[in-house]
Tab-separated table of C-alpha atoms in Angstrom:
chain	number	residue	atom	x	y	z
A	1	MET	CA	0.065	0.007	0.086
A	2	LYS	CA	1.253	3.577	-0.966
A	3	GLN	CA	2.169	5.818	1.910
A	4	LEU	CA	0.139	8.972	2.126
A	5	ASN	CA	2.075	12.207	2.931
A	6	TRP	CA	-0.643	14.456	4.564
A	7	TRP	CA	1.986	16.766	5.900
A	8	LYS	CA	3.205	17.485	2.297
A	9	SER	CA	-0.260	18.142	1.046
A	10	ILE	CA	-1.109	20.435	3.944
A	11	ALA	CA	2.362	22.272	3.569
A	12	SER	CA	1.721	22.825	-0.095
A	13	PHE	CA	-1.713	24.040	0.498
A	14	LEU	CA	-0.474	26.574	3.205
A	15	VAL	CA	2.384	27.746	0.945
A	16	VAL	CA	-0.031	28.475	-1.985
A	17	LEU	CA	-2.696	29.935	0.360
A	18	PHE	CA	-0.158	32.496	1.952
A	19	THR	CA	1.571	33.283	-1.332
A	20	MET	CA	-1.606	34.437	-3.047
A	21	PRO	CA	-1.896	37.755	-0.903
A	22	LEU	CA	1.620	38.807	-2.356
A	23	GLY	CA	-0.146	39.138	-5.689
A	24	HIS	CA	-2.997	41.001	-4.385
A	25	ALA	CA	-0.614	43.213	-2.385
A	26	LEU	CA	1.493	43.944	-5.463
A	27	MET	CA	-1.585	44.896	-7.369
A	28	MET	CA	-2.780	47.284	-4.665
A	29	ILE	CA	0.835	48.840	-4.464
A	30	MET	CA	0.877	49.402	-8.068
A	31	ASP	CA	-2.634	50.908	-8.057
A	32	LYS	CA	-1.798	53.268	-5.372
A	33	THR	CA	1.691	54.301	-6.469
A	34	MET	CA	1.486	54.492	-10.300
A	35	THR	CA	-0.390	56.319	-12.913
A	36	PRO	CA	-3.210	54.223	-14.772
A	37	GLU	CA	-1.110	54.216	-18.017
A	38	ALA	CA	2.103	53.091	-16.122
A	39	VAL	CA	-0.110	50.372	-14.310
A	40	HIS	CA	-1.336	48.947	-17.764
A	41	TYR	CA	2.229	48.603	-19.101
A	42	SER	CA	3.622	47.276	-15.885
A	43	ALA	CA	0.808	44.826	-15.696
A	44	PHE	CA	1.484	43.650	-19.244
A	45	PHE	CA	5.180	43.108	-18.469
A	46	MET	CA	4.588	41.513	-15.133
A	47	GLY	CA	2.161	39.050	-16.879
A	48	LEU	CA	4.864	38.271	-19.630
A	49	ALA	CA	7.562	37.861	-16.944
A	50	GLY	CA	5.150	35.303	-15.362
A	51	LEU	CA	4.507	33.349	-18.552
A	52	ILE	CA	8.195	33.254	-19.262
A	53	MET	CA	8.855	32.002	-15.786
A	54	VAL	CA	6.188	29.206	-16.119
A	55	VAL	CA	7.855	28.135	-19.404
A	56	ILE	CA	11.268	27.929	-17.883
A	57	GLY	CA	9.689	25.824	-15.007
A	58	VAL	CA	8.544	23.327	-17.749
A	59	PHE	CA	12.176	22.778	-18.765
A	60	VAL	CA	14.250	22.862	-15.604
A	61	LYS	CA	15.167	19.690	-13.869
A	62	GLY	CA	13.654	18.768	-10.505
A	63	ASP	CA	10.331	18.752	-9.081
A	64	THR	CA	10.903	21.372	-6.530
A	65	LYS	CA	12.568	23.873	-8.964
A	66	GLN	CA	9.682	23.132	-11.468
A	67	THR	CA	7.133	23.798	-8.682
A	68	LEU	CA	8.700	27.093	-7.519
A	69	TRP	CA	9.096	28.441	-11.065
A	70	GLY	CA	5.483	27.581	-11.713
A	71	LEU	CA	4.113	28.966	-8.439
A	72	PHE	CA	5.783	32.357	-8.826
A	73	GLY	CA	5.346	32.462	-12.584
A	74	GLY	CA	1.721	31.730	-12.298
A	75	LEU	CA	1.366	34.207	-9.493
A	76	LEU	CA	2.803	37.071	-11.792
A	77	PHE	CA	0.856	35.856	-14.830
A	78	TRP	CA	-2.354	35.814	-12.817
A	79	THR	CA	-1.750	39.156	-11.243
A	80	GLY	CA	-0.375	40.885	-14.505
A	81	TRP	CA	-2.706	39.513	-17.090
A	82	ILE	CA	-5.822	38.197	-15.291
A	83	GLU	CA	-6.389	40.528	-12.271
A	84	PHE	CA	-5.602	43.781	-14.185
A	85	LEU	CA	-7.717	42.672	-17.063
A	86	PHE	CA	-10.650	42.116	-14.587
A	87	GLN	CA	-9.851	45.596	-13.150
A	88	TYR	CA	-9.770	47.146	-16.543
A	89	TYR	CA	-13.180	45.686	-17.738
A	90	ALA	CA	-14.861	46.409	-14.386
A	91	THR	CA	-13.936	50.021	-14.980
A	92	ARG	CA	-14.681	49.957	-18.658
A	93	TRP	CA	-18.104	48.555	-17.971
A	94	GLY	CA	-18.764	50.830	-15.058
A	95	THR	CA	-19.085	48.098	-12.472
A	96	GLN	CA	-19.646	49.601	-8.993
A	97	PRO	CA	-18.035	48.116	-5.864
A	98	GLU	CA	-20.172	46.367	-3.192
A	99	MET	CA	-20.762	48.785	-0.470
A	100	GLU	CA	-21.835	48.296	3.078
A	101	ASN	CA	-22.453	51.361	5.493
A	102	GLY	CA	-20.518	53.494	2.914
A	103	GLU	CA	-17.495	51.238	2.956
A	104	VAL	CA	-16.282	49.176	-0.082
A	105	VAL	CA	-16.474	45.503	0.937
A	106	THR	CA	-15.552	43.948	-2.582
A	107	ARG	CA	-13.831	45.799	-5.453
A	108	PRO	CA	-15.530	45.858	-8.759
A	109	GLU	CA	-13.134	43.491	-10.445
A	110	TYR	CA	-14.007	40.704	-7.853
A	111	LEU	CA	-17.777	41.151	-8.693
A	112	ILE	CA	-17.172	39.934	-12.338
A	113	LEU	CA	-14.918	36.989	-11.312
A	114	PRO	CA	-17.787	34.514	-11.023
A	115	ALA	CA	-18.575	35.073	-14.801
A	116	THR	CA	-15.469	32.916	-15.366
A	117	PHE	CA	-16.766	29.804	-13.671
A	118	GLY	CA	-18.095	28.160	-16.941
A	119	MET	CA	-14.653	28.577	-18.577
A	120	TRP	CA	-12.945	27.112	-15.578
A	121	MET	CA	-15.303	24.168	-15.592
A	122	MET	CA	-14.688	23.586	-19.384
A	123	ILE	CA	-10.874	23.529	-18.775
A	124	MET	CA	-11.191	21.235	-15.685
A	125	VAL	CA	-13.305	18.752	-17.763
A	126	LEU	CA	-10.731	18.899	-20.358
A	127	TYR	CA	-7.896	18.103	-17.982
A	128	ILE	CA	-9.835	15.473	-16.026
A	129	PHE	CA	-11.183	13.509	-18.988
A	130	SER	CA	-8.639	14.141	-21.844
A	131	THR	CA	-4.965	14.865	-20.657
A	132	LYS	CA	-2.015	13.176	-19.060
A	133	ASN	CA	-0.221	15.667	-16.852
A	134	GLY	CA	2.112	15.906	-13.680
A	135	CYS	CA	-0.602	17.261	-11.342
A	136	ASN	CA	-1.094	14.736	-8.675
A	137	PHE	CA	-4.450	16.233	-7.837
A	138	ILE	CA	-5.741	16.022	-11.351
A	139	ASN	CA	-4.309	12.640	-11.679
A	140	TRP	CA	-6.276	11.620	-8.609
A	141	TRP	CA	-9.397	12.769	-9.957
A	142	GLN	CA	-8.728	10.917	-13.188
A	143	ARG	CA	-8.399	7.621	-11.259
A	144	VAL	CA	-11.603	8.363	-9.234
């Protein structure tokens, strides 16, 4: 019987959970310290740097190196190309923030995020039923 390494799973989950706020913090710092035009250019190059890091991660040797390149590359990719695009379209479409007692509880870009659920489901169905990959979580779902 194969030994289960719960501590590795929990540690991996916590690393990802506590790394995600870095992308959000970077986004907030850029919003507060840069002009809107500079934010657009910076976000583009941040996403490009993230994409390059993910591609590098595919070719480096060693699971840990691949994981770290992918984690931080994916973080920059998501923050630069995805989150800032949500922000752009929320502004373009005039989406208002969710307010309670005159305070912003949810920024406009987070209110349009649920619209991507269908796309996410489509990609997950593709991965679960059609592809071979190195993701243990998806491989587990494929066996179930």
